[in-house]
PDB file of C-alpha atoms in Angstrom:
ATOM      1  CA  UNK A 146       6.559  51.690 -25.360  1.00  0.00           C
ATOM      2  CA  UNK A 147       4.924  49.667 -28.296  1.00  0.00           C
ATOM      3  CA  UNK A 148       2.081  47.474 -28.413  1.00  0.00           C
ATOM      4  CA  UNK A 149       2.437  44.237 -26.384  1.00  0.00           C
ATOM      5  CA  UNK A 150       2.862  41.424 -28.690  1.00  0.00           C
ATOM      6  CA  UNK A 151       0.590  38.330 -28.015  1.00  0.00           C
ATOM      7  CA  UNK A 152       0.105  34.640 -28.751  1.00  0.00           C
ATOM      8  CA  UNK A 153      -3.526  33.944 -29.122  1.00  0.00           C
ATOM      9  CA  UNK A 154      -4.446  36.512 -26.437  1.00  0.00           C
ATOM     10  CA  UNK A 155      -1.511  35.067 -23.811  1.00  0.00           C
ATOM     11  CA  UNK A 156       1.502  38.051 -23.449  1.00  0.00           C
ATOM     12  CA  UNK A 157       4.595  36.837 -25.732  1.00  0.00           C
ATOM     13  CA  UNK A 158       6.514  37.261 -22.511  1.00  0.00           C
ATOM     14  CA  UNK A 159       4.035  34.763 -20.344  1.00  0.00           C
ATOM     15  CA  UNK A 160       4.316  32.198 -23.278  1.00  0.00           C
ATOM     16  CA  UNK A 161       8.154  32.689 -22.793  1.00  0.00           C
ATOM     17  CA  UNK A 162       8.333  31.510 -19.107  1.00  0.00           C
ATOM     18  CA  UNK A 163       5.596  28.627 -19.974  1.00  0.00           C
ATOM     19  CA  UNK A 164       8.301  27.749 -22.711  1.00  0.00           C
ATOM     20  CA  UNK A 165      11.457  27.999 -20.209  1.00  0.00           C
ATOM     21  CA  UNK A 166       9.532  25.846 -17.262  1.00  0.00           C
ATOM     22  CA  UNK A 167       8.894  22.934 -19.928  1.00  0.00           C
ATOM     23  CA  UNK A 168      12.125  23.071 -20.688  1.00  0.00           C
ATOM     24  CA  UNK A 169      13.238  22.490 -17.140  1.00  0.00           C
ATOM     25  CA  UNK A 170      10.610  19.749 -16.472  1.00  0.00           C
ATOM     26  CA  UNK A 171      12.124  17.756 -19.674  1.00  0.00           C
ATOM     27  CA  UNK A 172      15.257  18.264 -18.444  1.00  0.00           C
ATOM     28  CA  UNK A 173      14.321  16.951 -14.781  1.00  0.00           C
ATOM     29  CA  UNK A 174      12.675  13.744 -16.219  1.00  0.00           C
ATOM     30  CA  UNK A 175      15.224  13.366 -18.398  1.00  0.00           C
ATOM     31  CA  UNK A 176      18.293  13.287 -15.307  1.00  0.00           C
ATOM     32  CA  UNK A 177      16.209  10.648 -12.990  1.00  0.00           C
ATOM     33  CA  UNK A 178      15.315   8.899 -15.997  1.00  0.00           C
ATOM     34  CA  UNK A 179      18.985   7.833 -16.040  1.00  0.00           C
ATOM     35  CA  UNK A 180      21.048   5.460 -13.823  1.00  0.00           C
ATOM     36  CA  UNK A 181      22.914   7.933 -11.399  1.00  0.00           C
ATOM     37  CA  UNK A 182      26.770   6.698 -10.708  1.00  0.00           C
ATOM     38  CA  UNK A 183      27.392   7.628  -7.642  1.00  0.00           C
ATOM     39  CA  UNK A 184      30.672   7.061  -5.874  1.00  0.00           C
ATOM     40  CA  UNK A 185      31.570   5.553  -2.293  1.00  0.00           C
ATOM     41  CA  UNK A 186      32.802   8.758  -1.111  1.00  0.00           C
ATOM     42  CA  UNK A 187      29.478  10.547  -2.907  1.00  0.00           C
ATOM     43  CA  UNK A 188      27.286   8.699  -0.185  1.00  0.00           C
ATOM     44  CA  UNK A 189      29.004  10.332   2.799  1.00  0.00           C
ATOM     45  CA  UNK A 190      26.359  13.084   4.174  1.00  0.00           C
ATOM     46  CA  UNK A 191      23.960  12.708   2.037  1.00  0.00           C
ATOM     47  CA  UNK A 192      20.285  10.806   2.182  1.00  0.00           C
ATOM     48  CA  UNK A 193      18.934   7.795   0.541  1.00  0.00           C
ATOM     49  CA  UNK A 194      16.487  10.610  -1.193  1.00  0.00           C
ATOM     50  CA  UNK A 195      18.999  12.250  -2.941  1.00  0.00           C
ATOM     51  CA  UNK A 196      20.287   9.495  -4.629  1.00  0.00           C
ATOM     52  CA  UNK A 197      17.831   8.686  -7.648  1.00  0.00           C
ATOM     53  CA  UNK A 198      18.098   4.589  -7.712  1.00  0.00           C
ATOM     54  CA  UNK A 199      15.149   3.748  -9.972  1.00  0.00           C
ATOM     55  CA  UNK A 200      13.505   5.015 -13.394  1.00  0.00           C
ATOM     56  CA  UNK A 201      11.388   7.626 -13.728  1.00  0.00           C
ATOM     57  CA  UNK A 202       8.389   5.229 -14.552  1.00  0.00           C
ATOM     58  CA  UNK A 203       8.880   3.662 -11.264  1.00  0.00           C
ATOM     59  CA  UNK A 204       8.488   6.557  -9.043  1.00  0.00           C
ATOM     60  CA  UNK A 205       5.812   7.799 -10.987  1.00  0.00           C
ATOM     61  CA  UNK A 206       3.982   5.126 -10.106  1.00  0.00           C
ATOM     62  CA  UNK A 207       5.137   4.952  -6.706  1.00  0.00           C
ATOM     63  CA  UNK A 208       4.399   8.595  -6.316  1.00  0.00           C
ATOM     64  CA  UNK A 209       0.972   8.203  -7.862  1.00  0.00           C
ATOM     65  CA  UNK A 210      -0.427   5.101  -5.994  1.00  0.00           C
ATOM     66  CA  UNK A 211       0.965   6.659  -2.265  1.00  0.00           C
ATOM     67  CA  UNK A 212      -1.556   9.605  -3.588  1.00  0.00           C
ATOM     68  CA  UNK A 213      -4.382   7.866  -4.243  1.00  0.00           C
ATOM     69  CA  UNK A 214      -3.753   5.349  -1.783  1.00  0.00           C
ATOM     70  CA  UNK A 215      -3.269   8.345   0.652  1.00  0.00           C
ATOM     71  CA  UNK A 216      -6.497   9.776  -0.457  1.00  0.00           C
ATOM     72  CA  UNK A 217      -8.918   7.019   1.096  1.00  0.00           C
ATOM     73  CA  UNK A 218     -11.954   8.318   3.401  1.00  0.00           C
ATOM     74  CA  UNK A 219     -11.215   5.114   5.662  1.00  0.00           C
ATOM     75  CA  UNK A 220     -15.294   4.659   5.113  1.00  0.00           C
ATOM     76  CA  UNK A 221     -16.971   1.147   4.659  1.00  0.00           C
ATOM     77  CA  UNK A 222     -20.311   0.809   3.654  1.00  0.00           C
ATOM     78  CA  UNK A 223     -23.060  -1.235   4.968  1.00  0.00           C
ATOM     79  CA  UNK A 224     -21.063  -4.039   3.777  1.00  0.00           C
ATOM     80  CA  UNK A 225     -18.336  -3.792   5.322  1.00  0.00           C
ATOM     81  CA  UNK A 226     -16.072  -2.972   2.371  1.00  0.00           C
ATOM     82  CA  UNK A 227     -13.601   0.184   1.782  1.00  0.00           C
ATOM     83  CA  UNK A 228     -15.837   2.639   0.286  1.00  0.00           C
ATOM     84  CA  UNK A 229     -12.982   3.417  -1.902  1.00  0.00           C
ATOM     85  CA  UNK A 230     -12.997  -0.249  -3.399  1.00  0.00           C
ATOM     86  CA  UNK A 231     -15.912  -1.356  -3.875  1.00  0.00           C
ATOM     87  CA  UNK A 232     -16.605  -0.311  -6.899  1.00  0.00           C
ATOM     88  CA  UNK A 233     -13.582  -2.315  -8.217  1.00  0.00           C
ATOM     89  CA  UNK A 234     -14.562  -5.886  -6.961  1.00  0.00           C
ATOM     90  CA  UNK A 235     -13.264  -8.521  -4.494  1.00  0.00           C
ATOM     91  CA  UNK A 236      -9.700  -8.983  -5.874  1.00  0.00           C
ATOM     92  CA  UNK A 237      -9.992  -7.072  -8.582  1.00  0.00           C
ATOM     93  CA  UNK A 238      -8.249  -3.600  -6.531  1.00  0.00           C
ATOM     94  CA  UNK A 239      -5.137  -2.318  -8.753  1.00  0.00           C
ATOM     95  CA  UNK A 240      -2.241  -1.980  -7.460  1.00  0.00           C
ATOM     96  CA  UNK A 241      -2.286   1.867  -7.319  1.00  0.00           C
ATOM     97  CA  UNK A 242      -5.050   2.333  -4.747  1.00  0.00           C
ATOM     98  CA  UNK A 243      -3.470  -0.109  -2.404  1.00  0.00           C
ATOM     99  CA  UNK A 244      -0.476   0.653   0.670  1.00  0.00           C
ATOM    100  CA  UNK A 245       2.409  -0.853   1.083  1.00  0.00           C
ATOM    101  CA  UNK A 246       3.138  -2.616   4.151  1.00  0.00           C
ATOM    102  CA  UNK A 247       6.912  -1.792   5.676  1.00  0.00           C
ATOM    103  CA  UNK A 248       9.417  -4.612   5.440  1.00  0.00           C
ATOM    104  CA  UNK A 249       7.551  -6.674   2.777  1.00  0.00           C
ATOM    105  CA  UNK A 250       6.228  -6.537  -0.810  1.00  0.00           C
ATOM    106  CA  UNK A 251       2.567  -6.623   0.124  1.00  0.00           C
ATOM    107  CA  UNK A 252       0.037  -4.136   0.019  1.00  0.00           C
ATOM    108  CA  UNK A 253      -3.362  -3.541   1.714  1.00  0.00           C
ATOM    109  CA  UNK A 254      -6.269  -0.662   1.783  1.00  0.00           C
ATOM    110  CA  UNK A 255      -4.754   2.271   2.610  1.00  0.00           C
ATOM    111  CA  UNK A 256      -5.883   3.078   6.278  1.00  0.00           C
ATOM    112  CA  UNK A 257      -5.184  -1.084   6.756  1.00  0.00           C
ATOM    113  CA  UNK A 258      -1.738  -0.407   5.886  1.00  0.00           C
ATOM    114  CA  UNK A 259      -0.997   2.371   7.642  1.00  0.00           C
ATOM    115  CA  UNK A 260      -2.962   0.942  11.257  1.00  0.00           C
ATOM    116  CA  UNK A 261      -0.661  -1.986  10.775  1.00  0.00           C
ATOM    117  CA  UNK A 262       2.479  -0.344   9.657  1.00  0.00           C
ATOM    118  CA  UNK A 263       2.086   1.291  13.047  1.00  0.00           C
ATOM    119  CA  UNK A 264       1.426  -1.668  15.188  1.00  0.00           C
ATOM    120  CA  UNK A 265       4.590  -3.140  13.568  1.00  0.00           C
ATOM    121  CA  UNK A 266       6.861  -0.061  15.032  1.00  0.00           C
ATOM    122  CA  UNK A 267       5.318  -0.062  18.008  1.00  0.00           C
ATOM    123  CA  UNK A 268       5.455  -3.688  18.530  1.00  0.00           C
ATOM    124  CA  UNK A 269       9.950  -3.499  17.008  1.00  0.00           C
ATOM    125  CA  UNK A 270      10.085  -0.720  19.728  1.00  0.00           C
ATOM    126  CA  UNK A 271       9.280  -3.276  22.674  1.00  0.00           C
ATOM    127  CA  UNK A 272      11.259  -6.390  21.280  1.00  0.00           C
ATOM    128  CA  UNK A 273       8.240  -7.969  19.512  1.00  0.00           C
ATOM    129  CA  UNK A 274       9.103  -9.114  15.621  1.00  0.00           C
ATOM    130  CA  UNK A 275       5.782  -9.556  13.563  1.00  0.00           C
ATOM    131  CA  UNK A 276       6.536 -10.697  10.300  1.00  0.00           C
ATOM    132  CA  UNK A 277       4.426 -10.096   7.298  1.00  0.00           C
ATOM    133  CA  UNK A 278       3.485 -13.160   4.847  1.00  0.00           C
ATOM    134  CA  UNK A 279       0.558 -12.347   2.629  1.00  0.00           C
ATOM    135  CA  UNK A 280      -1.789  -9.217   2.578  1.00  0.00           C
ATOM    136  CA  UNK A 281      -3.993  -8.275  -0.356  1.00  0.00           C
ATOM    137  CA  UNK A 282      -5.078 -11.138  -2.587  1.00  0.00           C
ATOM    138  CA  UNK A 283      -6.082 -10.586  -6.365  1.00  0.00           C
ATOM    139  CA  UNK A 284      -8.748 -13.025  -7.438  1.00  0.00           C
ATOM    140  CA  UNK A 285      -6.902 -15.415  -9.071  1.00  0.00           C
ATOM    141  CA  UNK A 286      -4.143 -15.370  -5.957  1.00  0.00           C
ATOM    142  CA  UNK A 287      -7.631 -16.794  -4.094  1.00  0.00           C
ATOM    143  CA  UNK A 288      -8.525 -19.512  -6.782  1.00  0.00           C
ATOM    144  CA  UNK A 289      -4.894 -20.542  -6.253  1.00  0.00           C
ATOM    145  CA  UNK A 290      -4.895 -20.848  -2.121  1.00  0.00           C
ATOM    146  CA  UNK A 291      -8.345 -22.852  -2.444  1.00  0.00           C
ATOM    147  CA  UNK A 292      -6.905 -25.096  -5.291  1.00  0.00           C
ATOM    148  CA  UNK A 293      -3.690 -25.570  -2.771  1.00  0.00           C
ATOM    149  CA  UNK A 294      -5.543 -25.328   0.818  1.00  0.00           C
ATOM    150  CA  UNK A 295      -8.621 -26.401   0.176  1.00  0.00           C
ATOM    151  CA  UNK A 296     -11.810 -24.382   1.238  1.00  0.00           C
ATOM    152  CA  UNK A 297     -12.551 -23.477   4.776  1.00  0.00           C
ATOM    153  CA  UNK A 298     -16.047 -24.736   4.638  1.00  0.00           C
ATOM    154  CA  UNK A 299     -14.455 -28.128   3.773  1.00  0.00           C
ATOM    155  CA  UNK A 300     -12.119 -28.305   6.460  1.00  0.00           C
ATOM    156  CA  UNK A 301      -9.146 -26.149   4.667  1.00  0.00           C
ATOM    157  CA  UNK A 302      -7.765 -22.766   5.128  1.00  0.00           C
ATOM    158  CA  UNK A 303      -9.132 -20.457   1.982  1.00  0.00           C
ATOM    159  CA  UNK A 304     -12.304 -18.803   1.569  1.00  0.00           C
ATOM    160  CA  UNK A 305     -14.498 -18.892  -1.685  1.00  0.00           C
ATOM    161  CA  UNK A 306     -12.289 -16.858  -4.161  1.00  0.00           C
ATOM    162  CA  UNK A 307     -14.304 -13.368  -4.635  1.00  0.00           C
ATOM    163  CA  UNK A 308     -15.277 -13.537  -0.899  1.00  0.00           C
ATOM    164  CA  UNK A 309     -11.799 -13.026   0.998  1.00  0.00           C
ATOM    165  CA  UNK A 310     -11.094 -10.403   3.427  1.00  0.00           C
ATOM    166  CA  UNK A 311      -7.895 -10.388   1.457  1.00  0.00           C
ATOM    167  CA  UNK A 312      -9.286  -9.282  -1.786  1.00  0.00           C
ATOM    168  CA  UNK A 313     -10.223  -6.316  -0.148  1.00  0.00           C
ATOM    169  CA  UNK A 314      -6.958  -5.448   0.938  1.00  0.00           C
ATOM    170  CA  UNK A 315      -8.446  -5.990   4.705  1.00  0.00           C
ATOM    171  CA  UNK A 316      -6.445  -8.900   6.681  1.00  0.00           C
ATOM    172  CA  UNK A 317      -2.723  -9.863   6.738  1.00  0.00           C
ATOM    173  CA  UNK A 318      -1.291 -13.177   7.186  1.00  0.00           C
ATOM    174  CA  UNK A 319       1.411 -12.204  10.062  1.00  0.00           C
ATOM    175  CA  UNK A 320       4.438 -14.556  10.937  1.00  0.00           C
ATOM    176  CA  UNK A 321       4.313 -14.740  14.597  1.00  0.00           C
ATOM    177  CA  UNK A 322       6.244 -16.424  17.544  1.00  0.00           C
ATOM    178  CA  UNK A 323       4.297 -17.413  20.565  1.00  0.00           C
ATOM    179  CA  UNK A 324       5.344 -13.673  21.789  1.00  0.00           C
ATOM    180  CA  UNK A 325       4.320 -12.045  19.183  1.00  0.00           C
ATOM    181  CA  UNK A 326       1.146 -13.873  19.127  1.00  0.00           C
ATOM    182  CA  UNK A 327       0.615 -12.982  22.942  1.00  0.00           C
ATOM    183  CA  UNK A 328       1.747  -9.577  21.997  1.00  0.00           C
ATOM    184  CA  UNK A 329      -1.152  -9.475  19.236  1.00  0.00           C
ATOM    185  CA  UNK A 330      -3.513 -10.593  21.182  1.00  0.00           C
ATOM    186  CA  UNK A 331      -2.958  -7.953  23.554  1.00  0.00           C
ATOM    187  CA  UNK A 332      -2.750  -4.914  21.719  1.00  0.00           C
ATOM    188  CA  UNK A 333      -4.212  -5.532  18.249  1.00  0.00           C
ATOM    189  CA  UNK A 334      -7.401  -4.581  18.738  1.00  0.00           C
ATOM    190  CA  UNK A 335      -6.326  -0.908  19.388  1.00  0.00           C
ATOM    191  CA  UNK A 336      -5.006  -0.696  15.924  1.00  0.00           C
ATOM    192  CA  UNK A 337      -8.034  -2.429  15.060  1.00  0.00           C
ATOM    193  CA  UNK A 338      -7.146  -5.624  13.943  1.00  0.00           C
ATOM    194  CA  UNK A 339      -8.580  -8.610  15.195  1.00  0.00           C
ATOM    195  CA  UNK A 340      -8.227 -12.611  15.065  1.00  0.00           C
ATOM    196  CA  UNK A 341     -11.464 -13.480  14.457  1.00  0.00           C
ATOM    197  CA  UNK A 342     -10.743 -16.798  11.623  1.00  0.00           C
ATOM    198  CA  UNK A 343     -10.537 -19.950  14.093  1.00  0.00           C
ATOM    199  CA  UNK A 344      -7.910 -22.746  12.964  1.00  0.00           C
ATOM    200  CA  UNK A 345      -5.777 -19.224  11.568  1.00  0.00           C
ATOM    201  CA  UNK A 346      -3.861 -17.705  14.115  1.00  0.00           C
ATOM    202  CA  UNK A 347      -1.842 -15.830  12.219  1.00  0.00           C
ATOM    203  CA  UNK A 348      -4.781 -14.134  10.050  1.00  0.00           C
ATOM    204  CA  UNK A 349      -5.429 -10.907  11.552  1.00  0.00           C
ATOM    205  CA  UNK A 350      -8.531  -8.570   9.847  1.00  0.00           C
ATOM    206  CA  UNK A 351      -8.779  -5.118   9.805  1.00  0.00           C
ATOM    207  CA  UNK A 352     -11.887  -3.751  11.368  1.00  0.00           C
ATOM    208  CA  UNK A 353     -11.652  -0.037  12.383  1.00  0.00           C
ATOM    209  CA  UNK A 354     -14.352   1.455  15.188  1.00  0.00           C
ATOM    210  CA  UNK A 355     -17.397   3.239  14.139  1.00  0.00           C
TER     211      UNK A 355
END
């Protein structure tokens, strides 16, 4: 058997397989990349996974901001903000290390999200629709709901932009009928939301025990 041939002190074959499995990753981007045609009759027994329906860019990022939204510690410090988003500012959270919120577009801190996307099944499973109107709030969403509203101090319905529960991804405006609001008002506060904002029924905070 001869001398084993190497590539900067990796074995030729090792830098073979390294070769072949970057091959295969190109080719994988390169397939969801593209616009899958799928026929009527394709759809029968299979899942919505299988079928790729968006670019590879957007489930990258969807991919990558469930992980780090995933990845939260659910901490708050003696402020009472996310641990995790502090550092970023009052409105100033991107998009990636927020959680979306099931049956809408919005987003809030990660264990928010997932405490309400929770109530919200448990609520469907008993009859009890809770609707979902406005969650996290960038800082110049806030500067437009006190230019429309008018500030709370003043007798309208937005806090000072940079000061909103919303721009840390804590409270959700909810649409509510008078059962759901009963229904909220019952059972919120074990998912550890509560209505604490007086003139806003349907602004619910986040505020987990301990």
């Amino acid at each position: 058997m001869g001398p084993r041939i190497t590539v900067r002190g990796v074995p030729m074959d090792a830098v073979a397989s390294i070769t072949q499995r970057l091959g295969e990753i190109h080719q994988r981007i390169a397939t969801v990349s593209s616009p899958t045609q799928v026929s009527p009759q394709a759809h029968v027994g299979t899942t919505a996974s299988s079928v790729s329906t968006g670019s590879f860019a957007d489930m990258f990022a969807t991919a990558t901001g469930s992980a780090t939204a995933s990845s939260a510690t659910g901490r708050l410090n003696a402020d009472g903000v996310p641990v995790d988003l502090a550092a970023y500012g009052n409105g100033r959270i991107p998009e990636t290390a927020l959680a979306p919120l099931q049956g809408s577009g919005e987003k809030m801190w990660g264990p928010a999200a997932e405490s309400l996307n929770r109530l919200l099944r448990d609520a469907s499973s008993q009859g009890v629709t809770i609707g979902i109107t406005d969650g996290y709030r960038s800082y110049d969403s806030q500067v437009r709901v006190a230019q429309e509203k008018g500030l709370y101090s003043q007798g309208g319905l937005a806090a000072v932009p940079g000061t909103s529960q919303h721009g840390w991804g804590m409270a959700a405006d909810l649409r509510l009928d008078p059962t759901a609001q009963a229904w909220m008002r019952e059972h919120a506060r074990d998912y550890g939301f509560v209505e604490n904002v007086p003139r806003e029924p349907w602004h619910w905070e986040f505020q987990p025990a301990g």
